[in-house]
mmCIF file of C-alpha atoms in Angstrom:
data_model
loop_
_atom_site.group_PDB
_atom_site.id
_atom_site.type_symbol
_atom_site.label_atom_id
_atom_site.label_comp_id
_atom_site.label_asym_id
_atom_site.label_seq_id
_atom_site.Cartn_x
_atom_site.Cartn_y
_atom_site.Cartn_z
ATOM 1 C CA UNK A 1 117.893 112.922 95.810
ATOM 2 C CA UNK A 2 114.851 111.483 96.460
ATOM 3 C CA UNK A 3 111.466 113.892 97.703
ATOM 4 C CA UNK A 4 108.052 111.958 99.298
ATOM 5 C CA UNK A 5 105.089 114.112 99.709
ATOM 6 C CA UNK A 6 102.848 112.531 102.389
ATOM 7 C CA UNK A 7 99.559 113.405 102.572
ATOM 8 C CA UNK A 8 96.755 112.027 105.320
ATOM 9 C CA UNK A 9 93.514 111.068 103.672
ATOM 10 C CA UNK A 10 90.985 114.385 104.504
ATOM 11 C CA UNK A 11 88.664 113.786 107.463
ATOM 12 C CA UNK A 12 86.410 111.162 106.667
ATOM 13 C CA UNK A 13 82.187 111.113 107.564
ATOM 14 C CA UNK A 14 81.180 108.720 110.562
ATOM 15 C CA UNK A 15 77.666 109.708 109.007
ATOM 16 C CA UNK A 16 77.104 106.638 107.019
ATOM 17 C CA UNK A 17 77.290 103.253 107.842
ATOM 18 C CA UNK A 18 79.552 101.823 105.927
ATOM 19 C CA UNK A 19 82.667 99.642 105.483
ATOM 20 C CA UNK A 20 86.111 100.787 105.871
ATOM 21 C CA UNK A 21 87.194 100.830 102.601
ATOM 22 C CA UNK A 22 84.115 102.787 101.480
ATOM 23 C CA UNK A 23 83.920 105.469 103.881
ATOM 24 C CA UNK A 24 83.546 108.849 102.060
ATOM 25 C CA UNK A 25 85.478 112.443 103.273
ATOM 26 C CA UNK A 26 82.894 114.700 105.108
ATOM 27 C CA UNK A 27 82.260 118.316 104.151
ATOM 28 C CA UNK A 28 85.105 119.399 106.971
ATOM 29 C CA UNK A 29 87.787 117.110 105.113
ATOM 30 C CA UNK A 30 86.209 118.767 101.987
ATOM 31 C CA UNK A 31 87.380 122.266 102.878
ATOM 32 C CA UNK A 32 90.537 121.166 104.525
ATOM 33 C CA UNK A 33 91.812 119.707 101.893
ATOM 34 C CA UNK A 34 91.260 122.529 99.277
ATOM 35 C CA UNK A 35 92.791 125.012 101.701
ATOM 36 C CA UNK A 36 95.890 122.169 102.104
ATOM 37 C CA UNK A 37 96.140 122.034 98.186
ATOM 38 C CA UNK A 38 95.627 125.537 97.446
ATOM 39 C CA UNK A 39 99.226 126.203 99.240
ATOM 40 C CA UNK A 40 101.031 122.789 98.279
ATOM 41 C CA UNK A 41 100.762 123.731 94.820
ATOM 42 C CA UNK A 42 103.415 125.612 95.559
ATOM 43 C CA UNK A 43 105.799 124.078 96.830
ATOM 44 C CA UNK A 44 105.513 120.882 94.253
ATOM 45 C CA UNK A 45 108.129 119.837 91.923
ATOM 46 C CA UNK A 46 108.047 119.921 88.261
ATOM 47 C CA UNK A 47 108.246 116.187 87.793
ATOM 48 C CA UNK A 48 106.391 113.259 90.252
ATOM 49 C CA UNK A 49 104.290 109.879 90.637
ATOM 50 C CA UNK A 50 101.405 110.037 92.272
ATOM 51 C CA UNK A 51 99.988 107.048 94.899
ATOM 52 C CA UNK A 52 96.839 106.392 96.730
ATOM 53 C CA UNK A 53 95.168 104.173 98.780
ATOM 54 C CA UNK A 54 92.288 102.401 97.552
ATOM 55 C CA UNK A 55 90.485 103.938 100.232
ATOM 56 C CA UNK A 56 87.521 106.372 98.981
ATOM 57 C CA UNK A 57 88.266 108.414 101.276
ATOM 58 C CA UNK A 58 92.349 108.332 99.743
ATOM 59 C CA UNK A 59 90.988 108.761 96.193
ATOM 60 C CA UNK A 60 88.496 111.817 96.830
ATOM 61 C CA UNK A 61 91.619 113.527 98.586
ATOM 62 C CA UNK A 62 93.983 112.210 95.657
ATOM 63 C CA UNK A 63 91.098 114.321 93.605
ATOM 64 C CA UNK A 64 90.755 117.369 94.887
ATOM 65 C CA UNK A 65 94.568 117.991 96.199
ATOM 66 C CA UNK A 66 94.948 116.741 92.308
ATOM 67 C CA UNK A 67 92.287 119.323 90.726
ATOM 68 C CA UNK A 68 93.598 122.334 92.874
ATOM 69 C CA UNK A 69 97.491 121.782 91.697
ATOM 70 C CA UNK A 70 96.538 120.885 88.381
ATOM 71 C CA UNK A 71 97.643 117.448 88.159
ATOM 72 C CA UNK A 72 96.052 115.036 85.821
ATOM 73 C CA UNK A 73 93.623 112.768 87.557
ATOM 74 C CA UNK A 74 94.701 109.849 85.536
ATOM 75 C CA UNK A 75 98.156 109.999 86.514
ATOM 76 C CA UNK A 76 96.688 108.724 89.915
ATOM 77 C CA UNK A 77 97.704 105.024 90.398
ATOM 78 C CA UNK A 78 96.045 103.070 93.282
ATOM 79 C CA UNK A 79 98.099 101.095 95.485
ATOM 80 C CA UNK A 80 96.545 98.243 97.411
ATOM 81 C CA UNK A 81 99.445 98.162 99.345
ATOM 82 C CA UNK A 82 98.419 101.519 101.103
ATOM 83 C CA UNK A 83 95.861 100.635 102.173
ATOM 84 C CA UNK A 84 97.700 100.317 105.717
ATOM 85 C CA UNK A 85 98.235 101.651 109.230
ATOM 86 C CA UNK A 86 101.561 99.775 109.865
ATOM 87 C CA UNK A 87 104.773 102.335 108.906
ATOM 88 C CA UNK A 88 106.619 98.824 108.277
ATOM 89 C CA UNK A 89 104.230 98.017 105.523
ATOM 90 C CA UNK A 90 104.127 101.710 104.251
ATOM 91 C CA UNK A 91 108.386 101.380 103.977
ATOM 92 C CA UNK A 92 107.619 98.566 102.467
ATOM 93 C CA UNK A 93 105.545 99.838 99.737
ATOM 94 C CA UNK A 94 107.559 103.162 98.965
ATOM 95 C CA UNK A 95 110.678 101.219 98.563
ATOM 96 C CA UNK A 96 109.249 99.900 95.464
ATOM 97 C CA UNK A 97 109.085 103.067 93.578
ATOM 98 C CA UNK A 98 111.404 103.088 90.957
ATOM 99 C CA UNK A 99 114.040 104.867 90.993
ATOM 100 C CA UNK A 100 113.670 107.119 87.542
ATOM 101 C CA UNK A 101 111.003 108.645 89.562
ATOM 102 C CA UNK A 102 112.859 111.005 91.973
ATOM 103 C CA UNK A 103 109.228 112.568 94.016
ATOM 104 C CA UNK A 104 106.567 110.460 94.947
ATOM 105 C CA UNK A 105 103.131 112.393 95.920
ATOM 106 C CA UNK A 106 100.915 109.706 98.685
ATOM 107 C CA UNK A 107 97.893 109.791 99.720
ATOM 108 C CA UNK A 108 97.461 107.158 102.916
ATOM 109 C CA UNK A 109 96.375 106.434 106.117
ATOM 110 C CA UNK A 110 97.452 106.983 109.953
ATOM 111 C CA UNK A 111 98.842 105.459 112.069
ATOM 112 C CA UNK A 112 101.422 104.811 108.914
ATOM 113 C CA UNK A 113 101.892 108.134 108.072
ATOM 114 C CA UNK A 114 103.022 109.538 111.411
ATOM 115 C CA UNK A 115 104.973 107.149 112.509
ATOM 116 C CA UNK A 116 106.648 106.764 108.779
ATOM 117 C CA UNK A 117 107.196 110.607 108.916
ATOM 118 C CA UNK A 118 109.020 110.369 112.558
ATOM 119 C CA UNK A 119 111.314 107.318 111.798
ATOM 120 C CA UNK A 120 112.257 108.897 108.558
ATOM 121 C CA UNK A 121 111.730 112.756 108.975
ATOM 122 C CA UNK A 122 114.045 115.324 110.949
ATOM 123 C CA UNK A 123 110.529 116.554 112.915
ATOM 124 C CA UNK A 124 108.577 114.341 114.928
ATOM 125 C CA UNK A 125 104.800 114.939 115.847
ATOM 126 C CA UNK A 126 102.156 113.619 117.563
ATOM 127 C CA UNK A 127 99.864 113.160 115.267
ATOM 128 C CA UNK A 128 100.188 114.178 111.401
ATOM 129 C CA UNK A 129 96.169 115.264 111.016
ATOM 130 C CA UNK A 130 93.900 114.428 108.099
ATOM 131 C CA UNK A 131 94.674 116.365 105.013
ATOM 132 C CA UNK A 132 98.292 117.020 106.325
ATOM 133 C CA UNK A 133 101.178 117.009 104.636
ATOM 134 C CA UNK A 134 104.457 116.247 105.025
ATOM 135 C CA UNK A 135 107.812 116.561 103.086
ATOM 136 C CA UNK A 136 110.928 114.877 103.269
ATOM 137 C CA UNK A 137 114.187 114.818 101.084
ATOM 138 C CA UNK A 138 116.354 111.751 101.300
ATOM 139 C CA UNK A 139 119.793 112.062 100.157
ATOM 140 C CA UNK A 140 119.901 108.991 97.924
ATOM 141 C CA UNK A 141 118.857 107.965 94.769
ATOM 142 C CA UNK A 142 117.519 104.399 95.484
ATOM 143 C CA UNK A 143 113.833 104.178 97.098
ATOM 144 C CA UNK A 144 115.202 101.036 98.419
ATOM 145 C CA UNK A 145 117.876 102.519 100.430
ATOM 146 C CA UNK A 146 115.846 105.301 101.719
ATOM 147 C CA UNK A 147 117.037 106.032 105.904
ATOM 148 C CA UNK A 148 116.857 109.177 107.883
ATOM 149 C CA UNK A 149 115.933 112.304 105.872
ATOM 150 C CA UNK A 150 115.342 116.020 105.915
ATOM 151 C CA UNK A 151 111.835 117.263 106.696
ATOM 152 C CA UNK A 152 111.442 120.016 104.141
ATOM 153 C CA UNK A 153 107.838 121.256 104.777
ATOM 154 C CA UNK A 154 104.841 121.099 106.863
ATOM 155 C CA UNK A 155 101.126 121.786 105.758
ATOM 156 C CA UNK A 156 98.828 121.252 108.506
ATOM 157 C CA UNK A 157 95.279 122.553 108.105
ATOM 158 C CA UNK A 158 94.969 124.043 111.644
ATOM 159 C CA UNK A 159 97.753 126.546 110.621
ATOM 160 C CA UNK A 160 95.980 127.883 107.645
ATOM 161 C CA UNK A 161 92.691 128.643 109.913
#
């Protein structure tokens, strides 16, 4: 059994001009994604690898969803690879976890993580929101081979307001 934790990058700030890459969370992201972490904590299992983007925006998520379920912040490994808004590319990426790690915590981008989450989930959505999270269980034990799974759990910040 496989488990991937998806989680949107928090709402990033439009208030500085700035590249892509470097664009920092805003204040709203800020609180969104303590109140996201505060109740994922919960649901997180005892063993997992931990992605990000090598988006700011990905790694100051990545920190605070880290701080808040007491994960170690070096156990955070970037992946260039996604940093993407194709779900292709994203597939691409996650199938080359390896397979003695059965959960995989990721911190990424949209459009990649909704339409990952509705080719792959049981749940489909519109529009997975910054600092969302989303769960899915895939019966297999090969990333490579990973299809259609089970949507286990859905942490959306508007539901926690």
């Amino acid at each position: 059994m496989k488990k991937i934790i998806l989680i949107r990058h928090a709402k990033s700030s439009w208030d500085t001009i700035t590249d892509d890459l470097t664009r920092p969370i805003s204040k709203r992201g800020i609180k969104d994604a303590h109140l996201v972490s505060d109740v994922l904590k919960e649901h997180l299992p005892h063993k997992s690898i931990i992605w990000t983007s090598p988006a700011k925006r990905a790694k100051e998520t990545a920190t605070i969803f880290c701080q808040n379920m007491d994960l170690s912040l070096e156990c955070v490994i970037i992946r260039e690879g996604l940093y993407t808004f194709e779900q292709s590319k994203l597939r691409e990426e996650i199938k080359k976890c390896k397979n003695e790690h059965d959960a995989l915590i990721l911190f990424g981008h949209n459009d990649a993580i909704t339409k990952f989450v509705n080719k792959f989930g049981s749940e489909t959505f519109d529009n997975v929101p910054t600092s969302g999270v989303v769960v899915i269980n895939f019966d297999t034990d090969d990333w490579g081979s990973i299809t259609s799974g089970v949507t286990e759990l859905t942490i959306f910040p508007r539901d926690l307001k």
